[in-house]
Amino acid sequence: MAQPPPDVEEDDCLLEYHYLFCPDLLRDKVAFITGGGSGIGFRIAEVFMRHGCHTVIASRSLPRVSMAARKLASATGQQCLPLSLDVRVPAAITAAVDQALKEFGKIDILVNCAAGNFLCPASVLSFNAFKTVMDIDALGTFNVSRVLYEKFFWDHGGVIVNITATLGTRGQVLQVHAGSAKAAVDAMTRHLAVEWGPQNIRVNSLAPGPISGTEGFRRLGGSQASTSMDVLASPLRRLGNKTEVAHSALYLASPLASYVTGAVLVVDGGAWLTFPNDVKLLEDFASSAKL
Ligand code: HXC
Ligand code: NAP
């Protein structure tokens, strides 16, 4: 069986990279990546750039995306434009997309990777906490997709990759907010694939499992004593890494997937099939948090 490609834990570029796909796969393409300054989004930007793509990386923190852009450009020799936006604010998205189009003249690929999450039982989740995660993950994905459609994709075509999760598939405990939001995005993927297919726009979801070196895994798994046992009980018996997710995003964004739209690609080593999901986790969380 293939070994996972090497990765690094931090938001730094890879120390070594061995090509599995053609290095020209995204030559002269431009990708707009929300949440591209950290974690999975950072690695997607890097792998796209190593395949000839220029990128725009956008999130709330300008210092974060600016530092990431310097690292990415220097490691890959491609251009990376860092922009500040909140995916909950359509006017800020419009301004960022205008700036990106001014800089590059086009956008070929959108990766909706921005998200927010934390563990919390539904019974004590505040109304605003649920709304906040829905706003960032679900509405944010629609907002950015809608602006890109209007500004460029409707008459040029394009590719959208939505980064989701399998939380809602089995109703994961402590995750009603993120699971509901990501399930909404998977539905959105299918709706937009149907409505925008005639404009030559492909829309797919990519659902990662537990991925090492990410804020998402730190928030969801880091402090849970049972995590390592859970991971060992999953079919591939290990965590995934960011490069593995980025390779799947590269496939979906590239002409290799030219006839793939409206799909959800689960990239989790089969974890969703076997991960524990019972009220014991809820009880452990409640007692450690003194709820
Ligand atoms: C309960 C919480 C909370 C927590 C915040 N809230 N953190 N409730 N437990 N740990 C509540 C607040 O009390 C508030 O409600 C409401 O949520 C909004 O909080 P703000 O801090 O004002 O929101 P904001 O500044 O917009 O920040 C959004 C955030 C934050 C999601 C809360 O954590 C963030 O910016 N996260 C981005 C990074 C991130 O989460 N990365 C991981 C993505 S991984 P009240 O009622 O008090 O006003 C991921 C994994 C998916 O998505 C699946 C993995 C398998
Ligand atoms: P991460 O590094 O925290 O990535 C989230 C990114 O979203 C950050 O760069 C953050 O930057 C940005 N962001 C958050 N709120 C935003 C907003 N309102 N507007 C614009 N940008 C915003 O976490 P990650 O673990 O790599 O997660 C990346 C994606 O993978 C997410 O969609 C997540 O749901 C998904 N996922 C992760 C895992 C995992 O194991 N890590 C598993 C399944 C799914 P700013 O703070 O600068 O805004």
Short mmCIF file of C-alpha atoms and ligand atoms in Angstrom, two decimals:
data_model
loop_
_atom_site.label_atom_id
_atom_site.label_comp_id
_atom_site.label_asym_id
_atom_site.label_seq_id
_atom_site.Cartn_x
_atom_site.Cartn_y
_atom_site.Cartn_z
CA MET A 1 0.00 0.00 0.00
CA ALA A 2 1.21 3.54 -0.76
CA GLN A 3 2.80 5.41 2.13
CA PRO A 4 1.43 8.90 2.89
CA PRO A 5 3.44 11.76 1.40
CA PRO A 6 5.67 13.63 3.89
CA ASP A 7 4.22 16.70 5.60
CA VAL A 8 5.10 19.23 8.28
CA GLU A 9 2.92 20.02 11.28
CA GLU A 10 3.19 23.81 11.18
CA ASP A 11 1.85 26.29 8.63
CA ASP A 12 5.11 26.01 6.68
CA CYS A 13 5.87 24.74 3.21
CA LEU A 14 6.98 21.16 2.67
CA LEU A 15 10.68 20.39 3.04
CA GLU A 16 10.53 18.01 0.08
CA TYR A 17 7.95 17.37 -2.60
CA HIS A 18 7.73 14.41 -5.00
CA TYR A 19 5.39 14.87 -7.93
CA LEU A 20 2.64 12.30 -8.37
CA PHE A 21 0.68 14.36 -10.88
CA CYS A 22 2.09 16.23 -13.91
CA PRO A 23 3.85 19.38 -12.58
CA ASP A 24 2.00 21.48 -15.21
CA LEU A 25 -1.44 20.29 -14.14
CA LEU A 26 -2.64 23.80 -13.15
CA ARG A 27 -0.19 25.83 -15.21
CA ASP A 28 -1.22 29.52 -15.43
CA LYS A 29 -4.48 28.90 -13.58
CA VAL A 30 -5.56 31.20 -10.75
CA ALA A 31 -7.17 29.85 -7.57
CA PHE A 32 -9.04 31.88 -4.91
CA ILE A 33 -8.74 30.03 -1.61
CA THR A 34 -10.62 31.18 1.51
CA GLY A 35 -8.88 30.12 4.71
CA GLY A 36 -5.70 29.72 2.63
CA GLY A 37 -3.44 31.20 5.31
CA SER A 38 -3.43 28.18 7.60
CA GLY A 39 -3.85 24.44 7.95
CA ILE A 40 -5.47 22.52 5.11
CA GLY A 41 -6.08 25.67 3.05
CA PHE A 42 -2.39 26.63 3.24
CA ARG A 43 -1.32 23.20 2.00
CA ILE A 44 -3.91 23.28 -0.82
CA ALA A 45 -2.46 26.64 -1.89
CA GLU A 46 1.08 25.24 -1.80
CA VAL A 47 0.27 22.08 -3.79
CA PHE A 48 -1.71 24.07 -6.37
CA MET A 49 1.23 26.49 -6.72
CA ARG A 50 3.70 23.63 -7.11
CA HIS A 51 1.55 22.61 -10.10
CA GLY A 52 1.84 26.00 -11.81
CA CYS A 53 -1.13 27.84 -10.29
CA HIS A 54 -1.16 31.41 -8.95
CA THR A 55 -3.26 31.87 -5.82
CA VAL A 56 -5.25 34.39 -3.85
CA ILE A 57 -5.49 33.46 -0.16
CA ALA A 58 -8.15 35.24 1.85
CA SER A 59 -9.19 35.27 5.50
CA ARG A 60 -9.94 37.75 8.31
CA SER A 61 -6.36 38.22 9.49
CA LEU A 62 -4.23 40.15 7.02
CA PRO A 63 -0.97 39.46 8.94
CA ARG A 64 -1.69 35.72 8.79
CA VAL A 65 -2.37 35.59 5.04
CA SER A 66 0.49 38.01 4.30
CA MET A 67 3.03 35.84 6.11
CA ALA A 68 1.62 32.72 4.44
CA ALA A 69 1.81 34.34 1.00
CA ARG A 70 5.50 35.17 1.50
CA LYS A 71 6.27 31.56 2.42
CA LEU A 72 4.22 30.14 -0.46
CA ALA A 73 5.69 32.43 -3.12
CA SER A 74 9.23 31.82 -1.98
CA ALA A 75 8.84 28.00 -1.89
CA THR A 76 7.07 27.68 -5.24
CA GLY A 77 8.08 30.68 -7.38
CA GLN A 78 4.42 31.38 -8.17
CA GLN A 79 2.47 34.52 -7.27
CA CYS A 80 0.31 34.58 -4.15
CA LEU A 81 -1.92 37.56 -3.33
CA PRO A 82 -3.00 37.80 0.34
CA LEU A 83 -6.32 39.53 1.01
CA SER A 84 -8.38 40.23 4.11
CA LEU A 85 -12.07 39.37 4.13
CA ASP A 86 -14.76 37.91 6.32
CA VAL A 87 -16.83 35.38 4.37
CA ARG A 88 -19.90 36.62 6.30
CA VAL A 89 -19.61 40.07 4.68
CA PRO A 90 -20.62 40.14 1.00
CA ALA A 91 -19.25 43.65 0.42
CA ALA A 92 -15.80 42.57 1.65
CA ILE A 93 -15.89 39.51 -0.62
CA THR A 94 -16.84 41.66 -3.61
CA ALA A 95 -13.95 44.04 -2.93
CA ALA A 96 -11.50 41.14 -2.60
CA VAL A 97 -12.67 39.44 -5.78
CA ASP A 98 -12.42 42.76 -7.65
CA GLN A 99 -8.86 43.15 -6.39
CA ALA A 100 -7.94 39.60 -7.40
CA LEU A 101 -9.38 40.09 -10.88
CA LYS A 102 -7.48 43.37 -11.22
CA GLU A 103 -4.24 41.59 -10.28
CA PHE A 104 -4.63 38.39 -12.33
CA GLY A 105 -7.34 39.16 -14.91
CA LYS A 106 -9.15 35.90 -14.16
CA ILE A 107 -10.03 33.31 -11.51
CA ASP A 108 -10.33 29.67 -12.58
CA ILE A 109 -10.79 27.86 -9.27
CA LEU A 110 -12.53 28.67 -5.98
CA VAL A 111 -11.75 26.65 -2.85
CA ASN A 112 -14.15 27.38 0.03
CA CYS A 113 -12.03 26.30 3.01
CA ALA A 114 -12.82 28.97 5.66
CA ALA A 115 -14.61 27.51 8.67
CA GLY A 116 -15.03 27.75 12.42
CA ASN A 117 -15.60 24.98 14.93
CA PHE A 118 -15.39 23.89 18.58
CA LEU A 119 -16.78 21.06 20.68
CA CYS A 120 -20.04 21.86 22.45
CA PRO A 121 -23.14 19.90 23.47
CA ALA A 122 -26.33 21.10 21.74
CA SER A 123 -27.98 21.55 25.14
CA VAL A 124 -25.64 24.40 26.12
CA LEU A 125 -24.76 25.77 22.68
CA SER A 126 -25.90 29.39 22.59
CA PHE A 127 -28.15 30.58 19.79
CA ASN A 128 -25.40 32.87 18.60
CA ALA A 129 -22.79 30.10 18.69
CA PHE A 130 -24.89 27.92 16.37
CA LYS A 131 -25.58 30.91 14.12
CA THR A 132 -21.91 31.88 14.01
CA VAL A 133 -20.77 28.50 12.68
CA MET A 134 -23.67 28.35 10.20
CA ASP A 135 -22.79 31.87 9.05
CA ILE A 136 -19.10 31.14 8.49
CA ASP A 137 -19.34 27.64 7.03
CA ALA A 138 -22.64 27.53 5.14
CA LEU A 139 -23.56 31.14 4.37
CA GLY A 140 -19.89 32.00 3.84
CA THR A 141 -19.56 29.29 1.22
CA PHE A 142 -22.66 30.56 -0.58
CA ASN A 143 -21.55 34.20 -0.34
CA VAL A 144 -18.14 33.63 -1.92
CA SER A 145 -19.50 31.25 -4.58
CA ARG A 146 -22.25 33.73 -5.49
CA VAL A 147 -19.81 36.64 -5.86
CA LEU A 148 -17.37 34.57 -7.96
CA TYR A 149 -20.26 33.44 -10.17
CA GLU A 150 -21.46 36.98 -10.78
CA LYS A 151 -18.01 38.50 -11.25
CA PHE A 152 -16.40 35.86 -13.45
CA PHE A 153 -17.61 32.27 -13.57
CA TRP A 154 -21.00 32.81 -15.27
CA ASP A 155 -19.41 33.61 -18.61
CA HIS A 156 -15.98 31.92 -18.27
CA GLY A 157 -16.79 28.68 -16.45
CA GLY A 158 -14.90 27.61 -13.36
CA VAL A 159 -14.36 25.01 -10.67
CA ILE A 160 -15.54 25.15 -7.06
CA VAL A 161 -14.21 22.84 -4.33
CA ASN A 162 -16.07 23.08 -1.01
CA ILE A 163 -14.19 21.71 2.00
CA THR A 164 -16.76 19.99 4.23
CA ALA A 165 -16.78 17.11 6.77
CA THR A 166 -18.65 13.88 7.48
CA LEU A 167 -19.86 15.00 10.94
CA GLY A 168 -23.52 15.16 9.95
CA THR A 169 -23.54 11.74 8.29
CA ARG A 170 -23.78 9.90 11.60
CA GLY A 171 -24.78 12.84 13.79
CA GLN A 172 -21.45 13.20 15.61
CA VAL A 173 -21.83 14.21 19.28
CA LEU A 174 -20.84 17.78 20.30
CA GLN A 175 -21.00 18.89 16.66
CA VAL A 176 -24.60 19.87 15.86
CA HIS A 177 -23.42 23.31 14.65
CA ALA A 178 -20.56 22.21 12.36
CA GLY A 179 -22.31 19.01 11.24
CA SER A 180 -25.43 20.94 10.23
CA ALA A 181 -23.37 23.59 8.47
CA LYS A 182 -21.23 21.14 6.51
CA ALA A 183 -24.29 19.05 5.56
CA ALA A 184 -25.84 22.25 4.20
CA VAL A 185 -22.71 22.84 2.15
CA ASP A 186 -22.82 19.31 0.70
CA ALA A 187 -26.42 19.98 -0.35
CA MET A 188 -25.33 23.35 -1.77
CA THR A 189 -22.68 21.54 -3.79
CA ARG A 190 -25.37 19.49 -5.51
CA HIS A 191 -27.72 22.45 -6.06
CA LEU A 192 -25.00 24.61 -7.57
CA ALA A 193 -23.62 21.74 -9.67
CA VAL A 194 -27.08 21.36 -11.20
CA GLU A 195 -27.83 25.05 -11.66
CA TRP A 196 -24.38 26.12 -12.86
CA GLY A 197 -23.36 23.06 -14.88
CA PRO A 198 -24.67 24.62 -18.11
CA GLN A 199 -22.20 27.51 -17.55
CA ASN A 200 -19.39 24.92 -17.46
CA ILE A 201 -18.92 25.29 -13.71
CA ARG A 202 -18.09 22.13 -11.78
CA VAL A 203 -18.91 22.08 -8.05
CA ASN A 204 -17.73 19.34 -5.69
CA SER A 205 -17.25 18.79 -1.96
CA LEU A 206 -14.14 17.35 -0.34
CA ALA A 207 -14.72 15.98 3.17
CA PRO A 208 -11.49 15.42 5.12
CA GLY A 209 -11.28 13.16 8.16
CA PRO A 210 -8.96 13.79 11.14
CA ILE A 211 -5.94 15.60 9.72
CA SER A 212 -2.68 16.08 11.63
CA GLY A 213 -1.11 19.52 12.04
CA THR A 214 -4.40 21.41 11.86
CA GLU A 215 -6.40 23.68 14.12
CA GLY A 216 -9.46 21.58 13.35
CA PHE A 217 -7.88 18.43 14.74
CA ARG A 218 -6.43 20.28 17.73
CA ARG A 219 -9.88 21.63 18.59
CA LEU A 220 -11.72 18.37 18.06
CA GLY A 221 -9.26 15.69 18.97
CA GLY A 222 -6.21 17.14 20.66
CA SER A 223 -7.27 16.99 24.26
CA GLN A 224 -9.37 13.83 24.06
CA ALA A 225 -7.50 10.95 25.65
CA SER A 226 -9.32 8.40 23.51
CA THR A 227 -8.30 9.90 20.23
CA SER A 228 -5.29 7.75 19.51
CA MET A 229 -7.31 4.60 20.11
CA ASP A 230 -10.07 5.94 17.85
CA VAL A 231 -7.58 6.62 15.11
CA LEU A 232 -6.04 3.16 15.42
CA ALA A 233 -9.52 1.67 15.12
CA SER A 234 -10.14 3.39 11.77
CA PRO A 235 -9.62 1.34 8.59
CA LEU A 236 -6.24 2.87 7.62
CA ARG A 237 -5.26 3.09 11.31
CA ARG A 238 -3.71 6.55 11.15
CA LEU A 239 -4.44 10.26 10.85
CA GLY A 240 -4.40 11.84 7.41
CA ASN A 241 -2.06 14.67 6.55
CA LYS A 242 -2.62 18.01 4.85
CA THR A 243 -0.81 16.98 1.67
CA GLU A 244 -3.16 14.04 1.21
CA VAL A 245 -6.13 16.39 1.39
CA ALA A 246 -4.40 18.84 -0.96
CA HIS A 247 -3.78 16.09 -3.54
CA SER A 248 -7.49 15.26 -3.56
CA ALA A 249 -8.35 18.96 -3.92
CA LEU A 250 -5.86 19.15 -6.79
CA TYR A 251 -7.60 16.24 -8.52
CA LEU A 252 -11.04 17.84 -8.14
CA ALA A 253 -9.81 21.26 -9.32
CA SER A 254 -7.92 19.91 -12.33
CA PRO A 255 -8.96 18.61 -15.75
CA LEU A 256 -8.46 15.09 -14.35
CA ALA A 257 -11.95 15.56 -12.86
CA SER A 258 -13.47 17.16 -15.97
CA TYR A 259 -16.62 14.99 -15.79
CA VAL A 260 -16.99 15.09 -11.99
CA THR A 261 -19.56 17.47 -10.53
CA GLY A 262 -22.03 17.39 -7.63
CA ALA A 263 -19.90 14.78 -5.81
CA VAL A 264 -18.65 14.50 -2.24
CA LEU A 265 -15.15 13.04 -2.10
CA VAL A 266 -14.49 11.70 1.41
CA VAL A 267 -10.76 11.79 2.25
CA ASP A 268 -10.62 10.21 5.67
CA GLY A 269 -9.06 6.75 5.47
CA GLY A 270 -12.53 5.30 6.03
CA ALA A 271 -12.71 6.90 9.49
CA TRP A 272 -16.37 7.96 9.30
CA LEU A 273 -17.37 4.32 8.95
CA THR A 274 -15.82 3.27 12.24
CA PHE A 275 -15.35 6.31 14.49
CA PRO A 276 -16.96 5.94 17.94
CA ASN A 277 -20.01 8.15 18.34
CA ASP A 278 -21.82 7.62 21.61
CA VAL A 279 -23.13 9.46 24.63
CA LYS A 280 -20.03 8.50 26.64
CA LEU A 281 -18.11 11.21 24.78
CA LEU A 282 -20.86 13.65 25.70
CA GLU A 283 -20.65 12.66 29.35
CA ASP A 284 -16.83 12.92 29.39
CA PHE A 285 -16.99 16.37 27.84
CA ALA A 286 -19.69 17.57 30.21
CA SER A 287 -17.82 16.39 33.30
CA SER A 288 -14.43 17.81 32.22
CA ALA A 289 -16.08 21.14 31.28
CA LYS A 290 -18.22 21.01 34.51
CA LEU A 291 -21.43 21.51 32.50
C1 HXC B 1 -19.16 27.20 22.97
C2 HXC B 1 -18.49 29.08 21.81
C3 HXC B 1 -17.16 28.62 21.79
C4 HXC B 1 -16.88 27.36 22.40
C5 HXC B 1 -17.24 30.54 20.79
N1 HXC B 1 -18.49 30.28 21.20
N2 HXC B 1 -16.41 29.55 21.13
N3 HXC B 1 -19.48 28.38 22.39
N4 HXC B 1 -17.90 26.70 22.98
N5 HXC B 1 -15.64 26.87 22.44
C6 HXC B 1 -19.64 31.13 21.06
C7 HXC B 1 -19.45 32.47 21.72
O1 HXC B 1 -19.68 32.42 23.09
C8 HXC B 1 -20.47 33.32 20.96
O2 HXC B 1 -21.77 33.10 21.45
C9 HXC B 1 -20.45 32.75 19.58
O3 HXC B 1 -19.89 31.43 19.69
C10 HXC B 1 -19.59 33.58 18.63
O4 HXC B 1 -18.29 33.68 19.19
P1 HXC B 1 -17.25 34.78 18.70
O5 HXC B 1 -15.97 34.51 19.40
O6 HXC B 1 -17.84 36.14 18.80
O7 HXC B 1 -17.19 34.44 17.14
P2 HXC B 1 -16.09 34.82 16.06
O8 HXC B 1 -15.14 35.85 16.57
O9 HXC B 1 -16.83 35.09 14.82
O10 HXC B 1 -15.23 33.45 15.93
C11 HXC B 1 -15.76 32.30 15.35
C12 HXC B 1 -15.32 31.06 16.14
C13 HXC B 1 -13.81 31.04 16.39
C14 HXC B 1 -15.77 29.84 15.31
C15 HXC B 1 -16.05 31.03 17.46
O11 HXC B 1 -13.46 29.91 17.15
C16 HXC B 1 -13.01 31.10 15.12
O12 HXC B 1 -12.76 32.16 14.57
N6 HXC B 1 -12.60 29.94 14.57
C17 HXC B 1 -11.80 29.86 13.31
C18 HXC B 1 -10.74 28.78 13.40
C19 HXC B 1 -11.33 27.41 13.55
O13 HXC B 1 -12.36 27.21 14.26
N7 HXC B 1 -10.67 26.46 12.93
C20 HXC B 1 -11.11 25.06 12.97
C21 HXC B 1 -11.89 24.73 11.73
S1 HXC B 1 -12.00 23.01 11.77
P3 HXC B 1 -22.51 34.11 22.53
O14 HXC B 1 -23.85 33.50 22.73
O15 HXC B 1 -21.65 34.10 23.76
O16 HXC B 1 -22.55 35.46 21.85
C22 HXC B 1 -13.43 22.45 11.36
C23 HXC B 1 -13.44 20.93 11.54
C24 HXC B 1 -14.58 20.20 11.02
O17 HXC B 1 -14.28 23.13 10.92
C25 HXC B 1 -14.57 18.71 11.24
C26 HXC B 1 -13.40 18.01 11.81
C27 HXC B 1 -13.50 16.50 11.84
P1 NAP B 2 -7.89 26.35 10.21
O1 NAP B 2 -6.43 26.36 9.97
O2 NAP B 2 -8.40 27.02 11.44
O3 NAP B 2 -8.61 26.95 8.93
C1 NAP B 2 -9.75 27.75 8.97
C2 NAP B 2 -9.42 29.01 8.20
O4 NAP B 2 -10.64 29.76 8.02
C3 NAP B 2 -8.43 29.93 8.91
O5 NAP B 2 -7.40 30.24 7.99
C4 NAP B 2 -9.25 31.19 9.25
O6 NAP B 2 -8.41 32.35 9.11
C5 NAP B 2 -10.35 31.13 8.21
N1 NAP B 2 -11.59 31.75 8.66
C6 NAP B 2 -12.30 31.44 9.78
N2 NAP B 2 -13.37 32.22 9.87
C7 NAP B 2 -13.35 33.02 8.78
C8 NAP B 2 -14.21 34.05 8.30
N3 NAP B 2 -15.31 34.40 8.98
N4 NAP B 2 -13.91 34.67 7.13
C9 NAP B 2 -12.79 34.31 6.45
N5 NAP B 2 -11.94 33.36 6.84
C10 NAP B 2 -12.23 32.73 8.00
O7 NAP B 2 -8.47 24.87 10.27
P2 NAP B 2 -8.27 23.52 9.40
O8 NAP B 2 -8.36 22.43 10.38
O9 NAP B 2 -7.12 23.61 8.49
O10 NAP B 2 -9.63 23.50 8.57
C11 NAP B 2 -9.69 23.83 7.19
C12 NAP B 2 -10.98 23.28 6.59
O11 NAP B 2 -10.99 21.85 6.68
C13 NAP B 2 -12.24 23.75 7.27
O12 NAP B 2 -13.25 23.96 6.29
C14 NAP B 2 -12.63 22.59 8.14
O13 NAP B 2 -13.99 22.56 8.44
C15 NAP B 2 -12.20 21.42 7.26
N6 NAP B 2 -11.98 20.18 8.00
C16 NAP B 2 -10.87 20.04 8.78
C17 NAP B 2 -10.63 18.83 9.42
C18 NAP B 2 -9.39 18.64 10.27
O14 NAP B 2 -9.13 17.53 10.76
N7 NAP B 2 -8.59 19.66 10.44
C19 NAP B 2 -11.54 17.78 9.28
C20 NAP B 2 -12.65 17.96 8.48
C21 NAP B 2 -12.87 19.16 7.85
P3 NAP B 2 -8.68 33.72 9.92
O15 NAP B 2 -8.73 33.36 11.37
O16 NAP B 2 -7.53 34.60 9.53
O17 NAP B 2 -9.98 34.26 9.41
#
